[in-house]
Short mmCIF file of C-alpha atoms and ligand atoms in Angstrom, two decimals:
data_model
loop_
_atom_site.label_atom_id
_atom_site.label_comp_id
_atom_site.label_asym_id
_atom_site.label_seq_id
_atom_site.Cartn_x
_atom_site.Cartn_y
_atom_site.Cartn_z
CA MET A 930 -46.34 -3.98 -37.25
CA ASN A 931 -44.21 -7.35 -36.66
CA LEU A 932 -39.89 -6.41 -37.27
CA LYS A 933 -38.04 -9.27 -38.77
CA ASN A 934 -34.30 -9.13 -38.36
CA TYR A 935 -32.31 -8.09 -40.98
CA ILE A 936 -29.75 -11.17 -42.15
CA GLY A 937 -27.89 -11.88 -45.40
CA GLY A 938 -29.48 -8.96 -46.94
CA ARG A 939 -33.24 -10.72 -46.19
CA PHE A 940 -36.03 -9.47 -43.33
CA VAL A 941 -36.71 -13.31 -41.83
CA ASP A 942 -39.17 -12.98 -39.47
CA GLY A 943 -38.13 -15.56 -37.05
CA GLU A 944 -41.97 -16.95 -35.94
CA GLU A 945 -41.53 -19.20 -32.91
CA LEU A 946 -39.32 -15.98 -31.60
CA GLN A 947 -40.11 -14.53 -28.66
CA LYS A 948 -41.72 -10.42 -29.66
CA GLU A 949 -41.93 -8.46 -26.99
CA GLY A 950 -43.92 -4.33 -27.47
CA VAL A 951 -42.57 -1.21 -28.32
CA TYR A 952 -44.36 2.09 -26.86
CA ASN A 953 -44.81 5.26 -27.64
CA PRO A 954 -43.09 6.88 -25.33
CA ALA A 955 -45.51 10.28 -25.45
CA ASN A 956 -48.70 8.02 -25.01
CA GLY A 957 -48.04 4.63 -24.55
CA GLU A 958 -49.33 3.83 -28.05
CA GLU A 959 -47.88 0.24 -29.45
CA LEU A 960 -45.72 1.13 -31.69
CA ALA A 961 -44.26 -2.56 -33.32
CA LYS A 962 -43.04 -5.88 -31.41
CA VAL A 963 -39.54 -7.02 -32.15
CA PRO A 964 -38.65 -10.15 -31.86
CA LEU A 965 -36.45 -11.05 -29.22
CA SER A 966 -33.55 -12.79 -31.00
CA THR A 967 -31.30 -16.19 -29.35
CA LYS A 968 -27.71 -17.27 -30.15
CA GLU A 969 -28.50 -18.89 -33.37
CA GLU A 970 -29.69 -15.52 -34.89
CA VAL A 971 -26.74 -13.70 -34.14
CA ASN A 972 -24.38 -17.52 -35.35
CA GLN A 973 -26.64 -16.94 -38.65
CA ALA A 974 -25.88 -13.10 -39.18
CA VAL A 975 -22.27 -13.71 -38.37
CA GLU A 976 -21.82 -16.44 -40.46
CA PHE A 977 -23.39 -14.01 -43.96
CA ALA A 978 -21.17 -11.44 -43.06
CA LYS A 979 -17.91 -13.13 -42.94
CA LYS A 980 -18.86 -14.28 -45.75
CA ALA A 981 -19.73 -11.07 -47.46
CA GLN A 982 -16.59 -9.67 -45.93
CA LYS A 983 -14.08 -11.74 -48.32
CA GLU A 984 -15.25 -9.91 -51.29
CA TRP A 985 -16.28 -5.97 -49.90
CA ALA A 986 -12.83 -6.28 -48.77
CA LYS A 987 -11.46 -6.80 -52.51
CA VAL A 988 -14.44 -3.89 -53.65
CA PRO A 989 -12.37 -0.44 -54.20
CA ALA A 990 -13.11 1.20 -51.66
CA VAL A 991 -13.95 4.50 -53.88
CA LYS A 992 -16.84 1.30 -55.12
CA ARG A 993 -17.93 0.69 -51.82
CA ALA A 994 -17.88 4.50 -50.91
CA GLU A 995 -20.93 4.47 -53.96
CA PHE A 996 -23.72 3.20 -51.76
CA LEU A 997 -23.29 5.60 -48.80
CA TYR A 998 -23.92 8.64 -50.88
CA GLU A 999 -26.94 6.43 -52.16
CA ILE A 1000 -27.71 5.62 -47.82
CA GLY A 1001 -26.70 9.49 -47.82
CA PHE A 1002 -29.66 10.24 -50.18
CA ARG A 1003 -31.86 8.03 -49.28
CA LEU A 1004 -32.04 9.58 -46.08
CA LYS A 1005 -32.43 12.85 -46.93
CA GLU A 1006 -35.10 12.08 -49.43
CA LYS A 1007 -37.30 10.21 -45.93
CA LYS A 1008 -35.58 13.36 -43.68
CA GLU A 1009 -38.88 13.87 -42.23
CA HIS A 1010 -40.81 10.87 -42.21
CA LEU A 1011 -37.61 9.09 -40.15
CA ALA A 1012 -38.27 12.47 -38.24
CA GLN A 1013 -41.57 11.14 -37.32
CA ILE A 1014 -40.88 7.69 -36.64
CA LEU A 1015 -38.04 8.45 -34.50
CA THR A 1016 -39.98 11.28 -32.29
CA LYS A 1017 -42.86 8.68 -31.89
CA GLU A 1018 -39.89 5.65 -31.13
CA MET A 1019 -38.24 7.93 -28.63
CA GLY A 1020 -39.87 10.77 -28.00
CA LYS A 1021 -37.43 13.98 -28.30
CA VAL A 1022 -38.79 16.88 -30.12
CA ILE A 1023 -39.65 16.70 -33.65
CA GLU A 1024 -37.00 19.45 -34.54
CA GLU A 1025 -34.63 17.22 -32.64
CA ALA A 1026 -35.00 14.37 -34.53
CA SER A 1027 -34.78 15.94 -37.60
CA GLY A 1028 -31.86 16.79 -36.31
CA GLU A 1029 -30.69 13.89 -35.85
CA VAL A 1030 -31.81 12.31 -39.16
CA GLN A 1031 -29.04 15.04 -40.74
CA GLU A 1032 -26.61 13.52 -38.17
CA GLY A 1033 -26.83 9.99 -39.86
CA ILE A 1034 -26.54 12.24 -43.85
CA ASP A 1035 -23.65 14.61 -42.54
CA MET A 1036 -22.36 11.20 -41.61
CA ALA A 1037 -22.76 9.34 -44.31
CA PHE A 1038 -21.14 11.99 -46.46
CA TYR A 1039 -18.19 12.54 -44.60
CA MET A 1040 -17.93 8.50 -44.50
CA ALA A 1041 -18.56 8.46 -48.32
CA GLY A 1042 -15.90 10.83 -48.99
CA GLU A 1043 -13.20 7.87 -46.99
CA GLY A 1044 -14.36 6.67 -49.90
CA ARG A 1045 -10.99 8.62 -51.75
CA ARG A 1046 -8.58 9.06 -48.98
CA LEU A 1047 -8.39 5.88 -46.14
CA PHE A 1048 -4.93 8.15 -46.25
CA GLY A 1049 -2.32 6.23 -45.29
CA GLU A 1050 1.61 6.63 -44.89
CA THR A 1051 4.53 7.07 -47.34
CA THR A 1052 7.73 7.22 -45.66
CA PRO A 1053 11.73 7.76 -46.58
CA SER A 1054 13.12 4.05 -46.18
CA GLU A 1055 16.90 3.89 -43.92
CA LEU A 1056 17.80 1.84 -46.66
CA SER A 1057 18.62 2.31 -50.24
CA ASN A 1058 15.95 1.12 -52.72
CA LYS A 1059 13.57 0.30 -50.94
CA PHE A 1060 9.84 1.74 -50.16
CA ALA A 1061 8.44 2.05 -46.91
CA MET A 1062 4.75 2.69 -46.59
CA SER A 1063 1.17 2.22 -44.21
CA VAL A 1064 -2.34 1.42 -44.76
CA ARG A 1065 -5.10 0.17 -43.64
CA SER A 1066 -6.95 -2.79 -43.86
CA PRO A 1067 -10.72 -3.97 -42.30
CA VAL A 1068 -10.34 -5.46 -39.64
CA GLY A 1069 -13.39 -7.94 -40.49
CA VAL A 1070 -16.46 -8.65 -38.99
CA VAL A 1071 -17.67 -5.57 -36.21
CA GLY A 1072 -19.90 -6.18 -33.66
CA ILE A 1073 -22.16 -3.31 -32.93
CA ILE A 1074 -24.59 -2.63 -29.83
CA THR A 1075 -26.32 0.94 -29.48
CA PRO A 1076 -28.39 2.97 -27.33
CA TRP A 1077 -31.39 4.05 -27.24
CA ASN A 1078 -31.69 7.74 -27.43
CA PHE A 1079 -29.73 7.71 -30.97
CA PRO A 1080 -30.93 5.31 -32.49
CA ILE A 1081 -30.15 6.14 -36.17
CA ALA A 1082 -27.00 8.98 -35.61
CA ILE A 1083 -25.37 6.73 -33.35
CA ALA A 1084 -25.82 3.35 -35.96
CA THR A 1085 -24.55 5.48 -38.21
CA TRP A 1086 -21.73 6.95 -36.95
CA LYS A 1087 -20.10 3.47 -36.15
CA SER A 1088 -21.15 1.18 -39.50
CA PHE A 1089 -20.79 3.97 -41.98
CA PRO A 1090 -17.06 3.67 -41.10
CA ALA A 1091 -16.87 0.31 -40.73
CA ILE A 1092 -18.23 -0.32 -44.06
CA VAL A 1093 -15.91 1.59 -46.23
CA ALA A 1094 -12.66 0.49 -44.68
CA GLY A 1095 -14.02 -2.82 -45.86
CA ASN A 1096 -15.39 -4.42 -42.90
CA THR A 1097 -19.31 -6.16 -42.73
CA VAL A 1098 -21.35 -5.34 -39.78
CA VAL A 1099 -23.79 -7.10 -37.36
CA TRP A 1100 -25.91 -4.23 -35.54
CA LYS A 1101 -27.61 -5.25 -32.40
CA PRO A 1102 -29.98 -1.98 -32.19
CA SER A 1103 -31.86 -1.12 -28.44
CA THR A 1104 -35.07 -3.21 -27.92
CA GLU A 1105 -36.28 0.11 -27.63
CA THR A 1106 -35.79 1.35 -30.00
CA PRO A 1107 -35.76 -0.50 -33.10
CA LEU A 1108 -37.73 0.62 -36.06
CA MET A 1109 -34.96 3.18 -36.47
CA ALA A 1110 -32.79 0.03 -37.44
CA HIS A 1111 -35.60 -1.50 -39.08
CA GLU A 1112 -36.29 2.10 -41.69
CA LEU A 1113 -31.66 1.97 -41.87
CA GLY A 1114 -32.16 -1.85 -42.64
CA LYS A 1115 -34.66 -0.82 -45.73
CA ILE A 1116 -32.24 1.51 -46.99
CA PHE A 1117 -29.24 -0.74 -46.95
CA ASP A 1118 -31.39 -2.83 -49.09
CA GLU A 1119 -33.25 -0.61 -51.26
CA VAL A 1120 -29.60 1.09 -52.20
CA GLY A 1121 -28.80 -3.08 -53.20
CA LEU A 1122 -25.98 -3.21 -50.66
CA PRO A 1123 -24.13 -6.87 -51.17
CA GLU A 1124 -26.18 -9.28 -48.90
CA GLY A 1125 -24.93 -10.00 -45.22
CA VAL A 1126 -22.80 -6.20 -45.93
CA VAL A 1127 -24.70 -5.45 -42.72
CA ASN A 1128 -27.02 -7.68 -40.93
CA ILE A 1129 -29.34 -6.52 -37.63
CA VAL A 1130 -30.11 -9.00 -34.86
CA TYR A 1131 -33.22 -7.24 -32.71
CA GLY A 1132 -32.92 -9.09 -28.90
CA THR A 1133 -31.50 -8.00 -25.62
CA GLY A 1134 -27.93 -6.90 -24.69
CA PRO A 1135 -27.08 -10.81 -22.02
CA GLN A 1136 -28.82 -12.86 -24.74
CA VAL A 1137 -27.94 -10.77 -28.65
CA GLY A 1138 -24.86 -8.84 -27.14
CA THR A 1139 -23.46 -11.20 -25.42
CA ALA A 1140 -23.96 -13.79 -28.62
CA LEU A 1141 -21.64 -11.44 -30.59
CA ILE A 1142 -19.62 -10.70 -28.02
CA GLU A 1143 -18.12 -13.56 -27.72
CA HIS A 1144 -18.42 -15.38 -30.99
CA PRO A 1145 -14.98 -16.22 -31.97
CA ASP A 1146 -15.27 -14.95 -35.85
CA VAL A 1147 -16.69 -11.65 -33.88
CA LYS A 1148 -13.53 -9.02 -34.33
CA VAL A 1149 -14.44 -5.72 -33.00
CA ILE A 1150 -17.43 -4.31 -31.06
CA SER A 1151 -18.46 -0.76 -30.77
CA PHE A 1152 -20.29 0.11 -28.27
CA THR A 1153 -22.57 2.87 -26.42
CA GLY A 1154 -24.23 2.54 -23.54
CA SER A 1155 -24.47 3.13 -19.48
CA ASN A 1156 -21.06 3.24 -17.65
CA ALA A 1157 -22.54 -0.20 -16.40
CA THR A 1158 -23.25 -2.44 -19.08
CA GLY A 1159 -20.04 -1.38 -21.18
CA SER A 1160 -17.66 -2.72 -18.51
CA ARG A 1161 -19.56 -5.62 -19.04
CA VAL A 1162 -18.83 -5.15 -22.21
CA ALA A 1163 -14.90 -4.10 -21.59
CA GLU A 1164 -14.37 -7.73 -19.42
CA LEU A 1165 -16.04 -9.96 -21.61
CA GLY A 1166 -14.31 -9.10 -24.62
CA GLY A 1167 -10.84 -8.72 -23.34
CA ARG A 1168 -11.50 -12.48 -22.41
CA HIS A 1169 -12.25 -13.06 -25.88
CA LEU A 1170 -9.08 -10.33 -26.87
CA LYS A 1171 -11.23 -8.67 -28.51
CA LYS A 1172 -11.27 -4.81 -30.01
CA ILE A 1173 -14.23 -2.98 -27.23
CA SER A 1174 -14.73 0.67 -27.93
CA LEU A 1175 -16.84 2.68 -25.39
CA GLU A 1176 -18.54 5.24 -25.79
CA MET A 1177 -20.12 5.62 -22.12
CA GLY A 1178 -22.26 7.54 -19.98
CA GLY A 1179 -21.52 12.26 -18.65
CA LYS A 1180 -22.23 13.81 -16.21
CA ASN A 1181 -20.98 16.86 -18.32
CA ALA A 1182 -21.05 21.15 -16.29
CA VAL A 1183 -22.22 24.46 -18.16
CA ILE A 1184 -18.93 26.80 -17.07
CA VAL A 1185 -20.36 30.27 -16.30
CA MET A 1186 -18.35 33.54 -14.96
CA ASP A 1187 -18.92 36.74 -13.55
CA ASP A 1188 -17.88 38.53 -16.66
CA ALA A 1189 -20.19 35.97 -19.04
CA ASP A 1190 -23.30 37.14 -21.39
CA LEU A 1191 -25.61 35.88 -19.00
CA ASP A 1192 -28.93 35.78 -21.89
CA LEU A 1193 -26.62 33.67 -24.08
CA ALA A 1194 -25.85 30.56 -21.14
CA VAL A 1195 -29.33 30.88 -20.06
CA GLU A 1196 -30.00 29.53 -23.85
CA GLY A 1197 -26.85 27.31 -24.01
CA ILE A 1198 -28.18 25.57 -20.21
CA LEU A 1199 -31.65 25.58 -21.13
CA TRP A 1200 -31.30 23.51 -24.83
CA SER A 1201 -28.04 21.35 -23.61
CA ALA A 1202 -30.59 20.00 -20.20
CA PHE A 1203 -34.08 19.98 -21.15
CA GLY A 1204 -32.88 19.19 -25.02
CA THR A 1205 -33.76 15.36 -25.74
CA THR A 1206 -35.23 16.09 -22.32
CA GLY A 1207 -32.13 15.74 -20.45
CA GLN A 1208 -31.15 11.89 -21.99
CA ARG A 1209 -28.27 12.92 -23.93
CA CYS A 1210 -24.58 11.51 -23.45
CA THR A 1211 -23.53 15.49 -23.24
CA ALA A 1212 -27.00 16.77 -21.41
CA CYS A 1213 -25.68 19.74 -18.99
CA SER A 1214 -26.97 18.35 -15.44
CA ARG A 1215 -24.71 21.19 -13.74
CA VAL A 1216 -23.73 24.84 -14.36
CA ILE A 1217 -21.44 25.56 -11.86
CA VAL A 1218 -21.51 29.29 -11.76
CA HIS A 1219 -19.85 32.50 -10.40
CA LYS A 1220 -21.00 33.52 -6.79
CA ASP A 1221 -21.29 37.54 -7.84
CA VAL A 1222 -23.60 36.25 -11.04
CA LYS A 1223 -25.03 33.19 -9.11
CA GLN A 1224 -29.09 34.79 -8.16
CA GLU A 1225 -28.96 36.43 -12.00
CA LEU A 1226 -28.67 33.88 -13.40
CA GLU A 1227 -30.98 31.54 -10.75
CA GLU A 1228 -33.85 34.32 -11.42
CA LYS A 1229 -33.66 33.54 -15.38
CA LEU A 1230 -32.38 30.03 -15.60
CA VAL A 1231 -36.55 29.86 -13.49
CA SER A 1232 -37.81 32.19 -15.75
CA ALA A 1233 -37.55 30.31 -18.49
CA ILE A 1234 -37.65 27.12 -17.26
CA LYS A 1235 -41.43 27.37 -16.50
CA GLU A 1236 -41.53 28.65 -19.82
CA LEU A 1237 -40.88 25.22 -21.31
CA THR A 1238 -43.80 23.81 -23.27
CA ILE A 1239 -43.79 19.94 -21.77
CA GLY A 1240 -45.55 17.42 -24.71
CA ASN A 1241 -45.77 15.16 -27.26
CA GLY A 1242 -42.51 16.05 -29.86
CA LEU A 1243 -44.74 15.52 -32.80
CA ASP A 1244 -46.68 18.97 -31.86
CA PRO A 1245 -44.41 21.72 -33.28
CA SER A 1246 -43.72 23.80 -29.98
CA VAL A 1247 -42.99 21.48 -27.68
CA LYS A 1248 -39.99 21.91 -26.10
CA VAL A 1249 -39.31 18.82 -23.60
CA GLY A 1250 -40.85 15.76 -24.29
CA PRO A 1251 -40.97 12.23 -22.05
CA VAL A 1252 -38.66 10.20 -21.10
CA ILE A 1253 -38.17 6.48 -22.50
CA ASN A 1254 -39.77 4.87 -20.23
CA GLN A 1255 -42.47 3.82 -16.82
CA GLN A 1256 -38.16 2.67 -14.85
CA ALA A 1257 -36.54 6.04 -16.35
CA LEU A 1258 -39.20 8.51 -14.66
CA GLU A 1259 -38.71 6.41 -11.11
CA LYS A 1260 -34.79 6.63 -11.51
CA ILE A 1261 -35.70 9.93 -12.39
CA HIS A 1262 -37.25 10.21 -9.26
CA GLN A 1263 -35.78 8.72 -7.18
CA TYR A 1264 -32.68 11.46 -8.04
CA VAL A 1265 -35.44 14.26 -7.02
CA LYS A 1266 -35.51 12.77 -4.31
CA ILE A 1267 -31.85 11.86 -3.17
CA GLY A 1268 -31.02 15.86 -4.04
CA LEU A 1269 -33.74 16.95 -1.81
CA LYS A 1270 -32.74 14.44 1.48
CA GLU A 1271 -28.39 15.30 0.55
CA GLY A 1272 -29.48 18.93 0.93
CA ALA A 1273 -30.41 20.44 -2.34
CA LYS A 1274 -33.03 23.49 -2.87
CA LEU A 1275 -35.60 22.72 -5.58
CA LEU A 1276 -35.86 25.96 -7.37
CA THR A 1277 -38.46 24.42 -10.07
CA GLY A 1278 -39.70 20.80 -10.71
CA GLY A 1279 -39.42 17.99 -9.28
CA ASN A 1280 -42.10 15.63 -9.95
CA THR A 1281 -43.67 13.32 -12.27
CA ILE A 1282 -45.95 15.20 -14.67
CA THR A 1283 -50.05 12.54 -14.77
CA THR A 1284 -52.99 14.60 -15.30
CA PRO A 1285 -54.37 13.97 -18.70
CA PRO A 1286 -53.51 14.39 -21.37
CA TYR A 1287 -49.86 13.51 -19.09
CA ASP A 1288 -50.96 10.21 -17.69
CA LYS A 1289 -51.05 7.98 -20.57
CA GLY A 1290 -46.23 8.91 -21.17
CA PHE A 1291 -43.64 9.19 -19.20
CA TYR A 1292 -43.33 12.68 -18.44
CA PHE A 1293 -40.92 14.78 -16.10
CA GLU A 1294 -41.60 18.43 -15.18
CA PRO A 1295 -38.26 20.52 -16.19
CA THR A 1296 -35.85 20.25 -12.58
CA LEU A 1297 -33.42 23.15 -11.31
CA PHE A 1298 -31.50 22.51 -8.02
CA THR A 1299 -29.55 25.20 -6.11
CA ASN A 1300 -27.23 24.37 -3.14
CA VAL A 1301 -25.97 21.89 -4.54
CA GLN A 1302 -21.91 20.42 -3.59
CA PRO A 1303 -20.26 19.27 -6.08
CA ASP A 1304 -20.29 16.09 -4.07
CA MET A 1305 -23.65 15.29 -3.45
CA ILE A 1306 -24.92 12.24 -5.64
CA ILE A 1307 -26.65 14.10 -7.79
CA ALA A 1308 -23.73 16.35 -8.63
CA GLN A 1309 -20.96 13.20 -9.19
CA GLU A 1310 -24.24 10.19 -11.42
CA GLU A 1311 -25.17 10.28 -14.31
CA ILE A 1312 -29.33 10.87 -14.68
CA PHE A 1313 -30.10 11.58 -17.87
CA GLY A 1314 -33.09 13.24 -17.87
CA PRO A 1315 -34.04 16.81 -16.94
CA VAL A 1316 -32.36 17.50 -13.48
CA LEU A 1317 -30.14 20.55 -13.57
CA GLY A 1318 -28.61 21.31 -9.98
CA VAL A 1319 -26.84 25.34 -9.85
CA ILE A 1320 -22.55 24.57 -8.01
CA GLU A 1321 -21.90 27.98 -6.26
CA VAL A 1322 -18.06 28.95 -7.34
CA ASN A 1323 -15.98 31.38 -6.40
CA SER A 1324 -12.60 31.35 -9.24
CA LEU A 1325 -11.99 29.44 -12.50
CA GLU A 1326 -9.90 27.50 -10.61
CA GLU A 1327 -12.32 26.61 -8.65
CA ALA A 1328 -14.97 25.75 -11.47
CA ILE A 1329 -12.10 23.78 -13.40
CA GLU A 1330 -11.70 21.32 -10.76
CA VAL A 1331 -15.48 21.15 -9.49
CA ASN A 1332 -15.52 20.50 -13.42
CA ASN A 1333 -13.12 17.47 -12.94
CA SER A 1334 -13.67 15.92 -10.02
CA VAL A 1335 -16.23 13.52 -11.13
CA LYS A 1336 -15.33 9.47 -13.11
CA TYR A 1337 -16.71 10.58 -15.97
CA GLY A 1338 -15.42 12.90 -18.94
CA LEU A 1339 -17.60 13.80 -22.33
CA SER A 1340 -17.95 17.21 -22.43
CA SER A 1341 -17.40 20.79 -20.53
CA SER A 1342 -18.51 24.66 -21.38
CA ILE A 1343 -18.12 27.63 -20.42
CA PHE A 1344 -18.93 31.08 -20.54
CA THR A 1345 -17.01 33.52 -20.51
CA GLN A 1346 -15.64 37.10 -22.30
CA ASP A 1347 -12.22 36.94 -21.75
CA VAL A 1348 -10.18 35.14 -24.08
CA ASN A 1349 -7.80 34.09 -21.30
CA LYS A 1350 -10.00 32.24 -19.53
CA VAL A 1351 -10.98 29.96 -22.74
CA PHE A 1352 -7.84 29.02 -23.82
CA GLU A 1353 -7.08 27.93 -19.36
CA ALA A 1354 -9.88 26.30 -19.10
CA GLN A 1355 -9.55 24.00 -22.50
CA ARG A 1356 -5.82 23.59 -21.56
CA ASP A 1357 -7.22 21.86 -18.39
CA LEU A 1358 -11.31 20.60 -19.10
CA ASP A 1359 -10.52 17.02 -18.80
CA THR A 1360 -13.03 15.88 -21.36
CA GLY A 1361 -13.29 15.15 -24.58
CA ILE A 1362 -15.16 17.71 -25.95
CA VAL A 1363 -15.34 21.45 -24.97
CA TYR A 1364 -17.69 24.23 -25.89
CA VAL A 1365 -17.05 27.97 -25.66
CA ASN A 1366 -20.05 30.47 -25.53
CA ALA A 1367 -21.56 27.21 -26.16
CA GLY A 1368 -23.64 24.40 -24.21
CA THR A 1369 -22.04 21.00 -24.00
CA THR A 1370 -24.35 19.91 -26.36
CA GLY A 1371 -23.31 20.24 -31.35
CA ALA A 1372 -20.50 17.96 -31.95
CA GLU A 1373 -20.94 17.89 -35.77
CA ILE A 1374 -19.75 14.72 -37.21
CA HIS A 1375 -16.40 15.60 -38.66
CA LEU A 1376 -14.65 16.12 -35.03
CA PRO A 1377 -13.48 13.00 -32.54
CA PHE A 1378 -16.71 12.15 -30.69
CA GLY A 1379 -16.28 10.64 -26.99
CA GLY A 1380 -14.80 11.13 -23.45
CA THR A 1381 -12.02 11.18 -20.91
CA LYS A 1382 -11.87 8.85 -18.21
CA GLY A 1383 -14.72 6.69 -17.33
CA THR A 1384 -16.69 8.18 -20.24
CA GLY A 1385 -14.74 5.67 -22.45
CA ASN A 1386 -11.88 3.21 -23.27
CA GLY A 1387 -9.87 5.73 -25.19
CA HIS A 1388 -11.29 5.49 -28.88
CA ARG A 1389 -13.53 7.82 -30.29
CA ASP A 1390 -16.62 7.49 -32.95
CA SER A 1391 -16.79 9.85 -35.86
CA GLY A 1392 -14.60 11.93 -38.22
CA GLN A 1393 -10.78 10.28 -39.34
CA ALA A 1394 -10.61 9.21 -35.88
CA ALA A 1395 -13.05 6.40 -36.11
CA LEU A 1396 -11.43 4.23 -38.70
CA ASP A 1397 -9.08 3.31 -36.12
CA VAL A 1398 -11.74 1.47 -34.32
CA PHE A 1399 -12.26 -0.17 -37.29
CA THR A 1400 -9.06 -0.70 -39.31
CA GLU A 1401 -5.18 -2.58 -38.94
CA TRP A 1402 -2.69 -0.59 -39.89
CA LYS A 1403 0.02 -2.95 -41.90
CA SER A 1404 3.29 -1.87 -43.12
CA VAL A 1405 4.39 -2.72 -45.75
CA TYR A 1406 7.84 -2.49 -47.46
CA VAL A 1407 9.18 -3.55 -50.57
CA ASP A 1408 12.19 -3.35 -51.46
CA TYR A 1409 14.18 -4.09 -54.90
CA SER A 1410 18.01 -3.19 -54.61
CA GLY A 1411 17.44 -6.74 -56.06
CA LYS A 1412 19.78 -7.69 -52.58
CA LEU A 1413 19.52 -8.86 -49.18
CA GLN A 1414 18.60 -5.48 -47.36
CA ARG A 1415 18.94 -6.01 -43.18
CA ALA A 1416 17.80 -3.08 -41.55
CA GLN A 1417 19.61 -1.64 -38.89
CA ILE A 1418 22.84 -3.50 -40.38
CA ASP A 1419 23.40 -2.34 -43.92
CA THR A 1420 22.63 0.89 -43.15
CA GLU A 1421 26.32 2.09 -44.85
CA ASN A 1422 25.69 0.50 -48.00
P1 LIG B 1917 -27.37 0.34 -21.39
O1 LIG B 1917 -26.30 0.46 -21.95
O2 LIG B 1917 -28.58 0.13 -21.13
O3 LIG B 1917 -27.71 -0.30 -23.36
C1 LIG B 1917 -26.79 0.00 -24.47
C2 LIG B 1917 -26.96 -1.06 -25.87
O4 LIG B 1917 -26.17 -2.19 -24.73
C3 LIG B 1917 -28.23 -1.14 -25.77
O5 LIG B 1917 -28.38 -2.17 -26.75
C4 LIG B 1917 -28.82 -2.67 -24.75
O6 LIG B 1917 -29.11 -3.87 -25.51
C5 LIG B 1917 -27.48 -4.05 -24.89
N1 LIG B 1917 -27.22 -4.73 -24.21
C6 LIG B 1917 -27.08 -4.38 -22.46
N2 LIG B 1917 -27.47 -5.56 -21.44
C7 LIG B 1917 -25.95 -6.11 -21.93
C8 LIG B 1917 -24.96 -7.08 -21.92
N3 LIG B 1917 -25.13 -7.81 -20.81
N4 LIG B 1917 -24.20 -7.56 -23.40
C9 LIG B 1917 -23.99 -6.55 -24.68
N5 LIG B 1917 -25.02 -5.91 -24.52
C10 LIG B 1917 -26.00 -5.03 -23.33
O7 LIG B 1917 -28.25 1.88 -22.05
P2 LIG B 1917 -28.44 3.03 -22.84
O8 LIG B 1917 -29.76 3.03 -21.55
O9 LIG B 1917 -29.43 2.19 -24.02
O10 LIG B 1917 -28.05 4.20 -23.42
C11 LIG B 1917 -28.16 4.98 -22.68
C12 LIG B 1917 -26.90 5.65 -22.22
O11 LIG B 1917 -25.75 5.47 -23.16
C13 LIG B 1917 -26.59 6.57 -21.61
O12 LIG B 1917 -25.64 5.75 -20.05
C14 LIG B 1917 -25.99 7.41 -21.60
O13 LIG B 1917 -24.72 8.35 -21.40
C15 LIG B 1917 -24.99 6.57 -23.25
N6 LIG B 1917 -25.06 7.28 -23.77
C16 LIG B 1917 -23.33 7.47 -24.50
C17 LIG B 1917 -22.62 8.11 -25.70
C18 LIG B 1917 -21.70 8.19 -26.25
O14 LIG B 1917 -21.18 8.23 -27.32
N7 LIG B 1917 -21.38 8.95 -25.38
C19 LIG B 1917 -24.43 8.39 -26.22
C20 LIG B 1917 -25.25 8.34 -26.70
C21 LIG B 1917 -25.27 7.24 -25.18
#
């Protein structure tokens, strides 16, 4: 299948454009060809988006929201079909793929509800016969840049709040996962979203991403991806005075205290560390464990990890799918070698799997290190694969300090039965998300999603907070006194 950009409400073939293969990471099968667009296609898409935005902003928010309800119902109808494509394209196991589509459905209905909210404020004026309020206005044309690891959910986190608030969108998906973008594009088309409200332009970051960021008519860039790319996006966007929202990497930890339910902790750790083959921004890659329960926890973890079935995620018995591509496989292996060199000890895993039937895909053994020190490279950098390291601590205070010693601040978790420890931890863990007696992953779409420190730049996806990215505050004063009333001066009258 030759994918086509979706510009101005039409799927347009850029025949002259270079094309790149899209491959199933489970077996190397070519699934499609994706166009590598140029600045020209971005300019066309922005032109349509700009034209559409003037009219779209005038459509009552309640009516805009009706499109989102329709999109939500279509996503629901197609859930299993979409999950199958997602697994083929990206590798995550079918149950998780289905959960990811559900996130899109949830976001559609949640943001559709915003059509009847989009709350502003009314406040008393300091002057008589004067009315004061603030309202949200759309920003204009929004540029969205998304990664491959959540190819549909993240697109919905960004595009749905953007459009309900009256913006129009030009979206650049990852070239690794354009099929999910194509499916979402088809749904936008099927529900009759007015032409130009959402446009999809495929291509590389340096070409399409840069053109989007530099375009004078694109007012906001909402980006999710790695820190290396995010800082480039911020730098370029800053030069063009763009509003830039960045959601980037994580180095997330589960803390296990000496009073924890260890079996529950093992389940939470396994789900967080090896779900999506460790390729979540919220993946747990560090276990920070109290010394008194370290050995028992490690024994339980090793035997549970050995039980994990590895393979093609379409097989419902598989728990760990492939990683995205050869480059990722090599990077993960490299980190394992670094860990060994740094003095960490492998308890299980540590290798790529190359025996048939795994030889055609990109598989890495679920891996557990022990004797990891907090300052080791494997305890500091985002590995983005199924590699977990155990760090021993003596107290809650030390655990929190170790958790906070990384440059990232996305997600953290603590397993304990002690309510005092729970509250101390949720106060002091320097992350945007904290879980208690659950792993580091499992965000729900109606709360803010994002992180502190190197994970982001202060914005949030999801929840009400997402609306702040896609709206400007406008303060409106209506003076119905019939005379000039000067603020701060005529207040005695
Ligand atoms: P990436 O940074 O390589 O790519 C992300 C997107 O940016 C892609 O669409 C890519 O084409 C584009 N891009 C690349 N170079 C660009 C440039 N110069 N200008 C503009 N755009 C450019 O990330 P990835 O490998 O696709 O995704 C994995 C990363 O995303 C991990 O670091 C992960 O933690 C992070 N992530 C974060 C969150 C979050 O919400 N915090 C969620 C999911 C993934």
